[in-house]
Amino acid sequence: MKHYILIFTFLSINCFAQKPTIYTIGDSTMANKLLVEDNPERGWGQVLPQFFNDNVIIDNRAMNGRSTKSFIDFKLWDAVYNVLKPGDYVFIQFGHNDGKVTDSTRYTNPHTAYRYNLIRFVTETRKKGATPILFSSITRRTFNEQGVLIDSHGDYPLEMRLVAQEFTVPFIDLQYYTEILERSYGPEKSKKLHLHYKPGENACFLQGIEDNTHLSVEGATAIAKLAVEELKKTKLDLVQHIK
C-alpha cells in the first residue's frame, strides 16, 4: 500500500511541477520569422519570451496567412489542442485573413463562421483545463492624406469582443492600443514599426518594400510590450511569470 502511495505522490509532484505553456495562435503579425542575417521582420508573438521569466514556456504556433478557418482546416488547431494541459494558456489573435473575401479557403463571415470558430477555440481550450485569452487584430498603418488612421478590420474586432463578453474570456484590445501606438509615431515615423525599405536598402528586400501590415523588430517589440502591460492588469496566474 505504501508503495502505491509513494508512486501516486511522485506522479502528483511531477504533474504539478510542469511549467505552464503559452500557445500563441494567429496570423503573420504574430508568427515567427526567419532569424537570418538582415531580415528585419518579426512577429509580436516571436518576441514575447523576453517579457517572461523561465517558469513559463512560450510555444508560438501562429502561422503566416492563417485565418480561423484555415487554422482549423489545416489541422493546426488540432496540433495545439492535442498537447494542451491544465494550467496552459492560449493567446488567440485572428481577423486579418478572415476578411479575405477573394479567398474561400480563408474568408469567414464575422458574425457566423468567425464567431463560432472563436467559440470553438475558447470552449476546447477550457475543456483541457487551459485558459484562453482573446486579442483583437493589430491595426494596419493606414493613414489617409489628412493623417487620420483608418480602420481596416470591420466587424471582426467587435465580434471578438462580443464573444469575450458572452463567454467571460480575458480580452486584450490590441487594435485599440496599436492605434494609439501608430498615432503616437505619426504618419511618417510609424514606418519604423513596419517594413519600409527603398530598393537596395536591405538585403532581404532588394527590390524595396512598403508593407504597412507586418512588423519590424521595433514594431513587434512595442506591440508585445503593449500586450504584456495589459495582461498585468488581469487577475490571471500568468501575471506572476511576467518580468
PDB file of N, CA, C and O in Angstrom, residues 23-66:
ATOM      1  N   TYR A  23       0.534  28.971 -25.593  1.00  0.00           N
ATOM      2  CA  TYR A  23       0.459  28.707 -27.027  1.00  0.00           C
ATOM      3  C   TYR A  23      -0.131  29.948 -27.692  1.00  0.00           C
ATOM      4  O   TYR A  23      -1.182  30.437 -27.282  1.00  0.00           O
ATOM      5  N   THR A  24       0.536  30.467 -28.687  1.00  0.00           N
ATOM      6  CA  THR A  24       0.017  31.615 -29.420  1.00  0.00           C
ATOM      7  C   THR A  24      -0.477  31.122 -30.776  1.00  0.00           C
ATOM      8  O   THR A  24       0.259  30.469 -31.515  1.00  0.00           O
ATOM      9  N   ILE A  25      -1.733  31.413 -31.088  1.00  0.00           N
ATOM     10  CA  ILE A  25      -2.300  31.019 -32.382  1.00  0.00           C
ATOM     11  C   ILE A  25      -2.809  32.269 -33.085  1.00  0.00           C
ATOM     12  O   ILE A  25      -3.432  33.134 -32.482  1.00  0.00           O
ATOM     13  N   GLY A  26      -2.500  32.374 -34.356  1.00  0.00           N
ATOM     14  CA  GLY A  26      -2.876  33.572 -35.081  1.00  0.00           C
ATOM     15  C   GLY A  26      -2.250  33.613 -36.459  1.00  0.00           C
ATOM     16  O   GLY A  26      -1.936  32.580 -37.056  1.00  0.00           O
ATOM     17  N   ASP A  27      -2.035  34.839 -36.941  1.00  0.00           N
ATOM     18  CA  ASP A  27      -1.580  35.058 -38.319  1.00  0.00           C
ATOM     19  C   ASP A  27      -0.141  35.566 -38.364  1.00  0.00           C
ATOM     20  O   ASP A  27       0.596  35.489 -37.381  1.00  0.00           O
ATOM     21  N   SER A  28       0.240  36.111 -39.508  1.00  0.00           N
ATOM     22  CA  SER A  28       1.625  36.501 -39.748  1.00  0.00           C
ATOM     23  C   SER A  28       2.106  37.644 -38.868  1.00  0.00           C
ATOM     24  O   SER A  28       3.311  37.801 -38.647  1.00  0.00           O
ATOM     25  N   THR A  29       1.208  38.475 -38.348  1.00  0.00           N
ATOM     26  CA  THR A  29       1.639  39.571 -37.481  1.00  0.00           C
ATOM     27  C   THR A  29       2.132  39.048 -36.137  1.00  0.00           C
ATOM     28  O   THR A  29       2.805  39.753 -35.410  1.00  0.00           O
ATOM     29  N   MET A  30       1.789  37.798 -35.845  1.00  0.00           N
ATOM     30  CA  MET A  30       2.155  37.152 -34.585  1.00  0.00           C
ATOM     31  C   MET A  30       3.233  36.085 -34.768  1.00  0.00           C
ATOM     32  O   MET A  30       3.945  35.732 -33.843  1.00  0.00           O
ATOM     33  N   ALA A  31       3.377  35.583 -35.986  1.00  0.00           N
ATOM     34  CA  ALA A  31       4.166  34.387 -36.261  1.00  0.00           C
ATOM     35  C   ALA A  31       5.673  34.605 -36.162  1.00  0.00           C
ATOM     36  O   ALA A  31       6.172  35.732 -36.242  1.00  0.00           O
ATOM     37  N   ASN A  32       6.394  33.487 -36.030  1.00  0.00           N
ATOM     38  CA  ASN A  32       7.853  33.520 -36.054  1.00  0.00           C
ATOM     39  C   ASN A  32       8.353  33.807 -37.470  1.00  0.00           C
ATOM     40  O   ASN A  32       7.829  33.270 -38.446  1.00  0.00           O
ATOM     41  N   LYS A  33       9.366  34.642 -37.557  1.00  0.00           N
ATOM     42  CA  LYS A  33      10.016  34.941 -38.834  1.00  0.00           C
ATOM     43  C   LYS A  33      11.438  34.379 -38.820  1.00  0.00           C
ATOM     44  O   LYS A  33      12.027  34.165 -37.756  1.00  0.00           O
ATOM     45  N   LEU A  34      11.986  34.153 -39.996  1.00  0.00           N
ATOM     46  CA  LEU A  34      13.320  33.580 -40.091  1.00  0.00           C
ATOM     47  C   LEU A  34      14.358  34.496 -39.443  1.00  0.00           C
ATOM     48  O   LEU A  34      14.413  35.692 -39.728  1.00  0.00           O
ATOM     49  N   LEU A  35      15.159  33.907 -38.583  1.00  0.00           N
ATOM     50  CA  LEU A  35      16.232  34.665 -37.935  1.00  0.00           C
ATOM     51  C   LEU A  35      17.497  34.534 -38.769  1.00  0.00           C
ATOM     52  O   LEU A  35      18.455  33.855 -38.402  1.00  0.00           O
ATOM     53  N   VAL A  36      17.471  35.170 -39.915  1.00  0.00           N
ATOM     54  CA  VAL A  36      18.627  35.182 -40.808  1.00  0.00           C
ATOM     55  C   VAL A  36      19.172  36.598 -40.884  1.00  0.00           C
ATOM     56  O   VAL A  36      18.484  37.564 -40.573  1.00  0.00           O
ATOM     57  N   GLU A  37      20.409  36.692 -41.298  1.00  0.00           N
ATOM     58  CA  GLU A  37      21.072  37.999 -41.361  1.00  0.00           C
ATOM     59  C   GLU A  37      20.282  38.972 -42.249  1.00  0.00           C
ATOM     60  O   GLU A  37      19.832  38.616 -43.335  1.00  0.00           O
ATOM     61  N   ASP A  38      20.119  40.173 -41.750  1.00  0.00           N
ATOM     62  CA  ASP A  38      19.458  41.279 -42.460  1.00  0.00           C
ATOM     63  C   ASP A  38      17.934  41.168 -42.519  1.00  0.00           C
ATOM     64  O   ASP A  38      17.295  42.061 -43.072  1.00  0.00           O
ATOM     65  N   ASN A  39      17.351  40.086 -41.972  1.00  0.00           N
ATOM     66  CA  ASN A  39      15.895  40.022 -42.001  1.00  0.00           C
ATOM     67  C   ASN A  39      15.323  40.924 -40.906  1.00  0.00           C
ATOM     68  O   ASN A  39      15.498  40.648 -39.714  1.00  0.00           O
ATOM     69  N   PRO A  40      14.640  41.999 -41.261  1.00  0.00           N
ATOM     70  CA  PRO A  40      14.158  42.953 -40.274  1.00  0.00           C
ATOM     71  C   PRO A  40      12.777  42.608 -39.711  1.00  0.00           C
ATOM     72  O   PRO A  40      12.275  43.300 -38.825  1.00  0.00           O
ATOM     73  N   GLU A  41      12.140  41.541 -40.236  1.00  0.00           N
ATOM     74  CA  GLU A  41      10.758  41.250 -39.869  1.00  0.00           C
ATOM     75  C   GLU A  41      10.667  40.344 -38.644  1.00  0.00           C
ATOM     76  O   GLU A  41      11.426  39.379 -38.492  1.00  0.00           O
ATOM     77  N   ARG A  42       9.692  40.650 -37.771  1.00  0.00           N
ATOM     78  CA  ARG A  42       9.388  39.826 -36.614  1.00  0.00           C
ATOM     79  C   ARG A  42       7.873  39.798 -36.411  1.00  0.00           C
ATOM     80  O   ARG A  42       7.170  40.731 -36.783  1.00  0.00           O
ATOM     81  N   GLY A  43       7.396  38.741 -35.767  1.00  0.00           N
ATOM     82  CA  GLY A  43       6.020  38.704 -35.305  1.00  0.00           C
ATOM     83  C   GLY A  43       6.008  39.057 -33.824  1.00  0.00           C
ATOM     84  O   GLY A  43       6.976  38.762 -33.115  1.00  0.00           O
ATOM     85  N   TRP A  44       4.923  39.653 -33.337  1.00  0.00           N
ATOM     86  CA  TRP A  44       4.950  40.061 -31.934  1.00  0.00           C
ATOM     87  C   TRP A  44       4.934  38.862 -30.994  1.00  0.00           C
ATOM     88  O   TRP A  44       5.473  38.930 -29.883  1.00  0.00           O
ATOM     89  N   GLY A  45       4.373  37.743 -31.445  1.00  0.00           N
ATOM     90  CA  GLY A  45       4.443  36.535 -30.626  1.00  0.00           C
ATOM     91  C   GLY A  45       5.857  35.990 -30.529  1.00  0.00           C
ATOM     92  O   GLY A  45       6.222  35.343 -29.541  1.00  0.00           O
ATOM     93  N   GLN A  46       6.654  36.273 -31.536  1.00  0.00           N
ATOM     94  CA  GLN A  46       8.034  35.798 -31.589  1.00  0.00           C
ATOM     95  C   GLN A  46       8.905  36.455 -30.521  1.00  0.00           C
ATOM     96  O   GLN A  46       9.850  35.841 -30.014  1.00  0.00           O
ATOM     97  N   VAL A  47       8.605  37.692 -30.175  1.00  0.00           N
ATOM     98  CA  VAL A  47       9.450  38.423 -29.221  1.00  0.00           C
ATOM     99  C   VAL A  47       8.893  38.390 -27.801  1.00  0.00           C
ATOM    100  O   VAL A  47       9.479  38.985 -26.888  1.00  0.00           O
ATOM    101  N   LEU A  48       7.783  37.693 -27.584  1.00  0.00           N
ATOM    102  CA  LEU A  48       7.188  37.613 -26.250  1.00  0.00           C
ATOM    103  C   LEU A  48       8.119  37.046 -25.175  1.00  0.00           C
ATOM    104  O   LEU A  48       8.065  37.494 -24.030  1.00  0.00           O
ATOM    105  N   PRO A  49       8.953  36.041 -25.491  1.00  0.00           N
ATOM    106  CA  PRO A  49       9.755  35.423 -24.430  1.00  0.00           C
ATOM    107  C   PRO A  49      10.596  36.398 -23.613  1.00  0.00           C
ATOM    108  O   PRO A  49      10.840  36.148 -22.422  1.00  0.00           O
ATOM    109  N   GLN A  50      11.020  37.506 -24.196  1.00  0.00           N
ATOM    110  CA  GLN A  50      11.860  38.442 -23.448  1.00  0.00           C
ATOM    111  C   GLN A  50      11.111  39.114 -22.302  1.00  0.00           C
ATOM    112  O   GLN A  50      11.738  39.695 -21.412  1.00  0.00           O
ATOM    113  N   PHE A  51       9.781  39.025 -22.316  1.00  0.00           N
ATOM    114  CA  PHE A  51       8.975  39.668 -21.282  1.00  0.00           C
ATOM    115  C   PHE A  51       8.542  38.701 -20.174  1.00  0.00           C
ATOM    116  O   PHE A  51       7.868  39.118 -19.233  1.00  0.00           O
ATOM    117  N   PHE A  52       8.913  37.421 -20.290  1.00  0.00           N
ATOM    118  CA  PHE A  52       8.508  36.420 -19.310  1.00  0.00           C
ATOM    119  C   PHE A  52       9.718  35.745 -18.690  1.00  0.00           C
ATOM    120  O   PHE A  52      10.797  35.679 -19.292  1.00  0.00           O
ATOM    121  N   ASN A  53       9.549  35.217 -17.456  1.00  0.00           N
ATOM    122  CA  ASN A  53      10.636  34.502 -16.805  1.00  0.00           C
ATOM    123  C   ASN A  53      10.705  33.063 -17.311  1.00  0.00           C
ATOM    124  O   ASN A  53       9.897  32.636 -18.141  1.00  0.00           O
ATOM    125  N   ASP A  54      11.648  32.321 -16.764  1.00  0.00           N
ATOM    126  CA  ASP A  54      11.892  30.962 -17.249  1.00  0.00           C
ATOM    127  C   ASP A  54      10.914  29.934 -16.697  1.00  0.00           C
ATOM    128  O   ASP A  54      11.050  28.734 -16.990  1.00  0.00           O
ATOM    129  N   ASN A  55       9.944  30.369 -15.907  1.00  0.00           N
ATOM    130  CA  ASN A  55       8.981  29.437 -15.330  1.00  0.00           C
ATOM    131  C   ASN A  55       7.760  29.213 -16.213  1.00  0.00           C
ATOM    132  O   ASN A  55       6.804  28.559 -15.801  1.00  0.00           O
ATOM    133  N   VAL A  56       7.800  29.767 -17.411  1.00  0.00           N
ATOM    134  CA  VAL A  56       6.730  29.549 -18.380  1.00  0.00           C
ATOM    135  C   VAL A  56       7.364  29.310 -19.751  1.00  0.00           C
ATOM    136  O   VAL A  56       8.421  29.857 -20.068  1.00  0.00           O
ATOM    137  N   ILE A  57       6.742  28.454 -20.537  1.00  0.00           N
ATOM    138  CA  ILE A  57       7.218  28.141 -21.884  1.00  0.00           C
ATOM    139  C   ILE A  57       6.314  28.848 -22.893  1.00  0.00           C
ATOM    140  O   ILE A  57       5.088  28.843 -22.738  1.00  0.00           O
ATOM    141  N   ILE A  58       6.898  29.465 -23.898  1.00  0.00           N
ATOM    142  CA  ILE A  58       6.105  30.101 -24.953  1.00  0.00           C
ATOM    143  C   ILE A  58       6.297  29.329 -26.248  1.00  0.00           C
ATOM    144  O   ILE A  58       7.416  29.185 -26.744  1.00  0.00           O
ATOM    145  N   ASP A  59       5.207  28.803 -26.759  1.00  0.00           N
ATOM    146  CA  ASP A  59       5.222  27.987 -27.973  1.00  0.00           C
ATOM    147  C   ASP A  59       4.379  28.712 -29.026  1.00  0.00           C
ATOM    148  O   ASP A  59       3.150  28.647 -29.014  1.00  0.00           O
ATOM    149  N   ASN A  60       5.045  29.399 -29.934  1.00  0.00           N
ATOM    150  CA  ASN A  60       4.354  30.223 -30.922  1.00  0.00           C
ATOM    151  C   ASN A  60       3.913  29.373 -32.105  1.00  0.00           C
ATOM    152  O   ASN A  60       4.717  28.962 -32.925  1.00  0.00           O
ATOM    153  N   ARG A  61       2.603  29.125 -32.212  1.00  0.00           N
ATOM    154  CA  ARG A  61       2.049  28.319 -33.300  1.00  0.00           C
ATOM    155  C   ARG A  61       1.375  29.187 -34.371  1.00  0.00           C
ATOM    156  O   ARG A  61       0.752  28.646 -35.296  1.00  0.00           O
ATOM    157  N   ALA A  62       1.444  30.501 -34.232  1.00  0.00           N
ATOM    158  CA  ALA A  62       0.868  31.386 -35.251  1.00  0.00           C
ATOM    159  C   ALA A  62       1.551  31.104 -36.593  1.00  0.00           C
ATOM    160  O   ALA A  62       2.728  30.732 -36.642  1.00  0.00           O
ATOM    161  N   MET A  63       0.812  31.314 -37.676  1.00  0.00           N
ATOM    162  CA  MET A  63       1.321  30.952 -38.998  1.00  0.00           C
ATOM    163  C   MET A  63       0.940  32.014 -40.026  1.00  0.00           C
ATOM    164  O   MET A  63      -0.182  32.525 -40.028  1.00  0.00           O
ATOM    165  N   ASN A  64       1.865  32.316 -40.913  1.00  0.00           N
ATOM    166  CA  ASN A  64       1.603  33.283 -41.975  1.00  0.00           C
ATOM    167  C   ASN A  64       0.346  32.910 -42.768  1.00  0.00           C
ATOM    168  O   ASN A  64       0.157  31.752 -43.149  1.00  0.00           O
ATOM    169  N   GLY A  65      -0.495  33.900 -43.017  1.00  0.00           N
ATOM    170  CA  GLY A  65      -1.631  33.718 -43.901  1.00  0.00           C
ATOM    171  C   GLY A  65      -2.837  33.009 -43.321  1.00  0.00           C
ATOM    172  O   GLY A  65      -3.838  32.819 -44.015  1.00  0.00           O
ATOM    173  N   ARG A  66      -2.785  32.658 -42.044  1.00  0.00           N
ATOM    174  CA  ARG A  66      -3.875  31.854 -41.497  1.00  0.00           C
ATOM    175  C   ARG A  66      -5.039  32.714 -40.996  1.00  0.00           C
ATOM    176  O   ARG A  66      -4.852  33.804 -40.472  1.00  0.00           O
TER     177      ARG A  66
END
